[in-house]
CSV table of C-alpha atoms in Angstrom, one decimal:
chain,number,residue,atom,x,y,z
M,1,MET,CA,0.0,0.0,0.0
M,2,THR,CA,1.4,3.4,-1.0
M,3,LYS,CA,1.3,6.4,1.3
M,4,LEU,CA,-1.4,8.0,-0.8
M,5,ASP,CA,-3.5,4.8,-0.3
M,6,GLU,CA,-2.8,5.0,3.5
M,7,GLN,CA,-3.9,8.6,3.5
M,8,LEU,CA,-7.2,7.8,1.8
M,9,GLU,CA,-7.8,4.9,4.2
M,10,ALA,CA,-7.1,7.2,7.1
M,11,GLY,CA,-9.5,9.8,5.8
M,12,LEU,CA,-12.3,7.2,5.2
M,13,CYS,CA,-11.9,6.2,8.8
M,14,GLY,CA,-12.0,9.8,10.0
M,15,ASP,CA,-8.4,9.7,11.2
M,16,PHE,CA,-7.5,13.1,9.9
M,17,VAL,CA,-4.5,13.4,12.2
M,18,THR,CA,-2.8,10.5,10.4
M,19,GLY,CA,-4.0,11.9,7.1
M,20,GLN,CA,-2.4,15.3,7.9
M,21,ARG,CA,0.8,13.6,9.0
M,22,ILE,CA,1.1,11.7,5.7
M,23,ALA,CA,0.3,14.9,3.8
M,24,ASP,CA,3.2,16.6,5.6
M,25,GLU,CA,5.5,13.7,4.8
M,26,LEU,CA,4.6,13.6,1.2
M,27,GLU,CA,5.2,17.3,0.8
M,28,VAL,CA,8.8,16.7,1.8
M,29,GLU,CA,9.3,13.4,0.0
M,30,THR,CA,7.5,14.1,-3.3
M,31,PRO,CA,6.7,17.8,-3.4
M,32,LYS,CA,5.9,17.8,-7.2
M,33,CYS,CA,3.5,14.8,-7.1
M,34,PRO,CA,0.1,16.2,-8.3
M,35,ALA,CA,-1.9,13.6,-6.4
M,36,GLY,CA,-0.1,14.4,-3.2
M,37,ALA,CA,-0.5,18.1,-3.7
M,38,PHE,CA,-4.2,17.6,-4.5
M,39,ASN,CA,-4.7,15.7,-1.2
M,40,ARG,CA,-2.8,18.4,0.7
M,41,GLY,CA,-5.3,20.9,-0.7
M,42,TRP,CA,-8.2,19.1,1.0
M,43,TYR,CA,-6.3,19.2,4.4
M,44,GLU,CA,-5.5,22.9,3.9
M,45,LEU,CA,-9.2,23.6,3.4
M,46,ARG,CA,-9.9,21.6,6.6
M,47,LYS,CA,-7.5,23.9,8.4
M,48,GLY,CA,-9.3,27.0,7.2
M,49,ASN,CA,-6.9,28.0,4.4
M,50,LEU,CA,-9.2,28.5,1.3
M,51,GLN,CA,-6.6,30.2,-0.9
M,52,LYS,CA,-3.8,27.7,-0.2
M,53,GLY,CA,-6.2,24.8,-0.3
M,54,HIS,CA,-7.6,25.7,-3.8
M,55,THR,CA,-4.1,26.4,-5.2
M,56,LEU,CA,-3.2,22.8,-4.3
M,57,LEU,CA,-6.5,21.3,-5.4
M,58,ASP,CA,-5.7,22.8,-8.9
M,59,CYS,CA,-2.8,20.3,-9.1
M,60,GLY,CA,-5.5,17.7,-9.5
M,61,ARG,CA,-6.3,19.0,-12.9
M,62,HIS,CA,-3.1,17.4,-14.2
M,63,ILE,CA,-4.4,14.0,-13.3
M,64,ASN,CA,-8.1,14.6,-14.1
M,65,VAL,CA,-9.4,14.4,-10.5
M,66,PHE,CA,-10.4,18.1,-10.2
M,67,GLY,CA,-12.5,20.3,-12.5
M,68,ASN,CA,-12.8,19.7,-16.2
M,69,ARG,CA,-10.3,19.6,-19.1
M,70,HIS,CA,-9.1,22.9,-20.6
M,71,ILE,CA,-11.9,24.3,-22.8
M,72,GLY,CA,-9.6,25.1,-25.7
M,73,SER,CA,-9.8,28.9,-25.5
M,74,THR,CA,-6.8,30.8,-26.8
M,75,ARG,CA,-7.6,33.6,-24.4
M,76,PRO,CA,-5.8,33.9,-21.1
M,77,ILE,CA,-7.3,32.9,-17.7
M,78,TRP,CA,-8.7,35.9,-15.8
M,79,ASN,CA,-6.4,37.2,-13.1
M,80,GLY,CA,-7.8,40.4,-11.7
M,81,GLU,CA,-8.4,42.4,-14.9
M,82,THR,CA,-11.2,45.0,-15.0
M,83,GLY,CA,-13.5,46.2,-17.7
M,84,ALA,CA,-13.3,43.1,-19.8
M,85,THR,CA,-15.6,40.3,-21.0
M,86,VAL,CA,-15.0,37.2,-18.9
M,87,LEU,CA,-16.2,33.7,-19.7
M,88,LEU,CA,-17.0,31.9,-16.4
M,89,ASN,CA,-16.9,28.2,-17.3
M,90,LEU,CA,-19.0,26.2,-14.9
M,91,GLU,CA,-17.4,22.7,-14.4
M,92,GLY,CA,-17.8,19.5,-12.5
M,93,GLY,CA,-21.2,18.0,-11.7
M,94,LEU,CA,-24.5,20.0,-11.7
M,95,GLY,CA,-24.1,20.8,-8.0
M,96,ASP,CA,-20.6,22.1,-8.6
M,97,GLN,CA,-22.0,24.3,-11.4
M,98,ILE,CA,-24.8,25.7,-9.2
M,99,ASN,CA,-22.1,26.5,-6.6
M,100,GLY,CA,-19.7,28.0,-9.1
M,101,VAL,CA,-22.2,30.5,-10.7
M,102,ARG,CA,-22.0,32.5,-7.5
M,103,PHE,CA,-18.6,33.9,-8.7
M,104,ALA,CA,-20.3,35.8,-11.6
M,105,LYS,CA,-21.2,38.4,-9.0
M,106,ASN,CA,-17.6,38.7,-7.8
M,107,LEU,CA,-16.3,39.0,-11.4
M,108,SER,CA,-18.9,41.7,-12.2
M,109,GLU,CA,-17.7,43.7,-9.2
M,110,TYR,CA,-14.5,44.3,-11.1
M,111,GLY,CA,-16.5,46.0,-13.8
M,112,ASN,CA,-16.5,43.0,-16.1
M,113,LYS,CA,-19.2,41.6,-18.3
M,114,VAL,CA,-19.7,38.0,-17.3
M,115,ILE,CA,-20.8,35.3,-19.7
M,116,VAL,CA,-21.4,32.0,-18.0
M,117,SER,CA,-21.1,28.6,-19.8
M,118,GLY,CA,-22.6,25.5,-18.3
M,119,SER,CA,-24.8,22.5,-18.8
M,120,SER,CA,-27.8,23.4,-21.0
M,121,SER,CA,-30.2,21.9,-18.4
M,122,LEU,CA,-29.3,24.6,-15.9
M,123,ALA,CA,-29.6,27.5,-18.3
M,124,GLU,CA,-33.0,28.8,-17.3
M,125,THR,CA,-32.2,28.3,-13.6
M,126,LEU,CA,-28.9,30.2,-13.6
M,127,VAL,CA,-29.3,32.9,-16.3
M,128,ASP,CA,-30.9,35.4,-13.9
M,129,CYS,CA,-28.3,35.0,-11.1
M,130,GLU,CA,-26.6,38.3,-10.1
M,131,GLY,CA,-23.7,39.2,-12.3
M,132,VAL,CA,-24.6,36.9,-15.2
M,133,SER,CA,-25.1,38.8,-18.4
M,134,ALA,CA,-25.7,35.8,-20.6
M,135,PHE,CA,-25.6,32.0,-20.3
M,136,VAL,CA,-24.4,29.6,-23.1
M,137,GLN,CA,-24.1,25.9,-23.0
M,138,ASN,CA,-20.5,24.5,-22.6
M,139,GLU,CA,-20.4,23.1,-26.1
M,140,ALA,CA,-20.9,26.5,-27.6
M,141,CYS,CA,-18.7,28.6,-25.3
M,142,LEU,CA,-15.8,29.0,-27.7
M,143,GLY,CA,-18.2,30.7,-30.2
M,144,VAL,CA,-18.8,33.5,-27.7
M,145,TYR,CA,-16.4,36.5,-27.6
M,146,HIS,CA,-14.4,36.8,-24.4
M,147,ASP,CA,-11.2,38.6,-23.4
M,148,TYR,CA,-10.5,36.1,-20.5
M,149,TRP,CA,-12.0,32.9,-19.2
M,150,LEU,CA,-12.0,31.3,-15.8
M,151,PRO,CA,-12.8,27.7,-14.6
M,152,SER,CA,-15.3,28.1,-11.8
M,153,MET,CA,-13.9,25.5,-9.4
M,154,SER,CA,-10.7,27.5,-9.3
M,155,ALA,CA,-12.3,31.0,-9.2
M,156,VAL,CA,-11.4,31.6,-5.5
M,157,VAL,CA,-7.7,31.7,-6.4
M,158,PRO,CA,-7.5,34.8,-8.7
M,159,LEU,CA,-10.4,36.4,-6.8
M,160,LYS,CA,-8.1,36.1,-3.7
M,161,LEU,CA,-11.0,34.9,-1.5
M,162,GLU,CA,-10.6,33.3,1.9
M,163,TYR,CA,-13.5,31.6,3.8
M,164,LYS,CA,-14.3,34.9,5.5
M,165,ASP,CA,-14.9,36.5,2.1
M,166,LEU,CA,-17.5,34.0,0.9
M,167,SER,CA,-21.1,35.1,1.0
M,168,GLY,CA,-23.7,32.5,2.2
M,169,LYS,CA,-26.6,34.7,1.0
M,170,PRO,CA,-29.1,33.2,-1.5
M,171,TYR,CA,-28.4,33.9,-5.2
M,172,ILE,CA,-31.1,31.8,-6.9
M,173,LYS,CA,-34.7,33.0,-6.5
M,174,ARG,CA,-37.6,31.0,-5.2
M,175,LEU,CA,-40.4,30.6,-7.7
M,176,SER,CA,-43.2,30.6,-5.1
M,177,LYS,CA,-43.9,30.9,-1.5
M,178,SER,CA,-43.3,27.9,0.7
M,179,GLU,CA,-46.1,25.4,1.3
M,180,GLY,CA,-44.4,24.0,4.4
M,181,LYS,CA,-43.2,20.8,2.7
M,182,VAL,CA,-40.1,18.9,3.6
M,183,GLY,CA,-38.1,17.9,0.4
M,184,ILE,CA,-36.3,14.6,0.5
M,185,ARG,CA,-33.4,13.4,-1.6
M,186,TRP,CA,-31.5,10.2,-0.6
M,187,SER,CA,-28.9,9.4,-3.2
M,188,GLY,CA,-26.8,11.2,-5.9
M,189,ASN,CA,-25.2,10.4,-9.2
M,190,PRO,CA,-24.0,6.7,-9.2
M,191,GLU,CA,-21.1,7.7,-11.5
M,192,PHE,CA,-19.7,10.3,-9.0
M,193,GLU,CA,-16.2,9.4,-7.7
M,194,HIS,CA,-16.4,7.7,-4.3
M,195,GLN,CA,-20.2,7.6,-4.5
M,196,GLN,CA,-20.1,4.3,-2.6
M,197,HIS,CA,-18.8,6.2,0.5
M,198,ARG,CA,-21.8,8.5,0.7
M,199,LEU,CA,-24.5,5.8,0.1
M,200,PHE,CA,-26.7,4.8,3.0
M,201,ASP,CA,-29.8,2.7,3.3
M,202,LYS,CA,-32.7,4.9,2.2
M,203,LYS,CA,-34.9,3.2,4.8
M,204,LEU,CA,-32.9,5.2,7.4
M,205,MET,CA,-34.0,8.4,5.7
M,206,PHE,CA,-37.6,7.2,5.3
M,207,ASP,CA,-37.9,6.2,9.0
M,208,ALA,CA,-36.5,9.6,10.1
M,209,VAL,CA,-38.9,11.7,8.0
M,210,ASN,CA,-42.1,9.6,7.8
M,211,ASN,CA,-44.1,11.9,10.1
M,212,ALA,CA,-43.4,15.0,8.1
M,213,ASP,CA,-45.3,16.4,5.1
M,214,CYS,CA,-42.7,15.2,2.5
M,215,ILE,CA,-42.2,15.5,-1.2
M,216,SER,CA,-39.6,13.5,-3.1
M,217,LEU,CA,-36.8,15.4,-4.8
M,218,GLN,CA,-35.3,12.1,-6.0
M,219,LYS,CA,-35.4,11.8,-9.8
M,220,ASP,CA,-36.1,8.5,-11.6
M,221,GLU,CA,-36.8,6.5,-8.4
M,222,VAL,CA,-40.0,5.5,-6.8
M,223,SER,CA,-40.7,7.0,-3.4
M,224,PRO,CA,-42.8,5.6,-0.6
M,225,ASP,CA,-46.6,5.8,-1.0
M,226,TRP,CA,-46.9,8.4,1.8
M,227,MET,CA,-44.4,10.8,0.0
M,228,GLU,CA,-45.6,13.0,-2.8
M,229,GLN,CA,-43.7,12.4,-6.0
M,230,PRO,CA,-43.9,15.4,-8.3
M,231,SER,CA,-42.5,15.8,-11.8
M,232,LEU,CA,-38.7,16.6,-11.8
M,233,ASP,CA,-38.2,16.3,-15.5
M,234,THR,CA,-36.5,19.7,-15.8
M,235,TRP,CA,-34.4,21.8,-13.5
M,236,GLU,CA,-37.0,24.5,-13.5
M,237,ASN,CA,-39.6,22.0,-12.4
M,238,THR,CA,-37.2,20.9,-9.7
M,239,ARG,CA,-36.7,24.5,-8.6
M,240,LYS,CA,-40.5,24.9,-8.4
M,241,GLN,CA,-40.8,21.9,-6.1
M,242,VAL,CA,-37.9,23.0,-3.9
M,243,SER,CA,-39.6,26.4,-3.7
M,244,ARG,CA,-42.6,24.7,-2.0
M,245,CYS,CA,-40.3,23.5,0.9
M,246,ASP,CA,-39.6,24.9,4.3
M,247,LEU,CA,-36.8,22.4,4.7
M,248,VAL,CA,-34.8,20.1,2.4
M,249,ILE,CA,-33.1,17.0,3.7
M,250,THR,CA,-30.6,15.5,1.3
M,251,SER,CA,-27.5,13.6,0.7
M,252,CYS,CA,-24.5,15.5,-0.8
M,253,THR,CA,-26.1,16.1,-4.2
M,254,SER,CA,-27.0,18.9,-6.7
M,255,ILE,CA,-30.3,19.3,-4.8
M,256,ALA,CA,-28.2,20.3,-1.7
M,257,HIS,CA,-26.6,23.1,-3.7
M,258,LEU,CA,-29.8,24.3,-5.3
M,259,ALA,CA,-31.7,24.5,-2.0
M,260,GLY,CA,-28.8,26.2,-0.3
M,261,ALA,CA,-28.4,28.7,-3.1
M,262,MET,CA,-32.1,29.5,-2.8
M,263,GLY,CA,-31.7,30.2,0.9
M,264,ILE,CA,-34.0,27.4,1.9
M,265,GLU,CA,-33.2,25.6,5.2
M,266,THR,CA,-31.2,22.6,4.1
M,267,TRP,CA,-29.8,19.6,6.0
M,268,ILE,CA,-27.1,17.8,4.2
M,269,VAL,CA,-26.0,14.2,5.1
M,270,VAL,CA,-22.2,14.2,4.8
M,271,PRO,CA,-19.9,11.2,4.8
M,272,ILE,CA,-17.0,11.0,7.2
M,273,LEU,CA,-14.6,12.0,4.4
M,274,PRO,CA,-16.5,14.9,2.9
M,275,TYR,CA,-16.5,16.6,-0.5
M,276,TYR,CA,-14.0,19.5,-0.6
M,277,LEU,CA,-16.7,22.1,-0.2
M,278,TRP,CA,-17.5,20.6,3.2
M,279,ALA,CA,-13.9,20.1,4.3
M,280,LEU,CA,-14.0,22.9,6.9
M,281,PRO,CA,-15.1,21.2,10.2
M,282,GLY,CA,-18.4,22.0,11.8
M,283,SER,CA,-22.1,21.9,11.2
M,284,VAL,CA,-22.3,25.2,9.3
M,285,THR,CA,-20.6,26.2,6.0
M,286,PRO,CA,-19.7,29.7,4.7
M,287,HIS,CA,-20.9,28.6,1.3
M,288,TYR,CA,-24.6,28.7,2.2
M,289,SER,CA,-26.0,30.4,5.3
M,290,SER,CA,-29.1,28.2,5.3
M,291,VAL,CA,-27.3,24.9,5.4
M,292,THR,CA,-26.7,22.5,8.3
M,293,LEU,CA,-24.2,19.7,7.8
M,294,PHE,CA,-25.0,16.3,9.5
M,295,ARG,CA,-21.7,14.5,9.5
M,296,GLN,CA,-21.1,10.8,9.7
M,297,GLU,CA,-18.9,10.0,12.7
M,298,LYS,CA,-17.8,6.5,11.9
M,299,TYR,CA,-17.3,4.9,8.4
M,300,GLY,CA,-20.1,2.6,7.4
M,301,GLN,CA,-22.4,3.7,10.3
M,302,TRP,CA,-25.3,6.0,9.6
M,303,GLU,CA,-27.8,5.1,12.2
M,304,GLU,CA,-26.9,7.7,14.8
M,305,LEU,CA,-26.9,10.5,12.3
M,306,PHE,CA,-30.5,9.7,11.2
M,307,ILE,CA,-31.6,9.4,14.8
M,308,LYS,CA,-30.4,12.9,15.3
M,309,ILE,CA,-32.2,14.1,12.1
M,310,LYS,CA,-35.4,12.5,13.3
M,311,SER,CA,-35.1,14.1,16.7
M,312,MET,CA,-34.5,17.6,15.2
M,313,LEU,CA,-37.4,17.1,12.8
M,314,ASP,CA,-39.7,16.1,15.6
M,315,ASN,CA,-38.6,19.2,17.6
M,316,LEU,CA,-39.4,21.4,14.6
M,317,ALA,CA,-42.9,19.9,14.3
M,318,GLU,CA,-43.5,20.4,18.0
M,319,ARG,CA,-42.5,24.1,17.8
M,320,LYS,CA,-44.8,24.7,14.9
M,321,VAL,CA,-47.8,23.1,16.8
M,322,ALA,CA,-47.0,25.3,19.9
């Protein structure tokens, strides 16, 4: 087993002390190893160093474990220029893209015109976000004039942002008033890397929420009879259903980012080795003010986490009755 394998094993067990020790050793032994630098980036985020962490995460681009491939633009990457047309290229999964569009506002504050490119399915949802002047699908982005471009998952680096500079305020509008529903999502994209580590028995979720007025936000999967199952055939329809909710309870999926970006109270079930956006310890996140993180405490064991969710959900119901 290599040290990188040992580091991953330690992280999956929640032994971040050992993981950090191995990160420090590899920095000395193999300082130019992209995989080692990428892993160190996660640990820097955990320590609260957003700038340094993302600079190291960028090394993962060389081994295709972070962000997308270069889009092929001949224009330079944006690095603080003003009064220009900047193409903000949304990358990663749909949740990453929803998270990344927030930086259009930051770029526009430099006096730039910001064109956003992303998945076509998100166009109607993201086009009216603050700072976005136009939205084009990724496949067509090179046909749009731009002076500079910027990959969204690395935007914090040239923007020189630290955690304290992030805004957790909503940036995607609700489409209607809440109907008091509790939106439920229990699994994400099966093709996502390490998806197996965030999977849990959906019965745990159902048992925790079955006394609430729930609607399913799980696409292409049958929900229990007692849970409303609306149409989620487009992202705008999904946004409409999320708008009906007072609360969304979800695994680490694109729904988590959509609900958080809409400012809806959102409880995210997070595996013991969390995605880089949740690397900073604690139950709250600077990315979304309305989000609470429910963290797994021991690998493979989810029961206590859902007992906690059930208890908090019951307390919410009691306060509403009172």
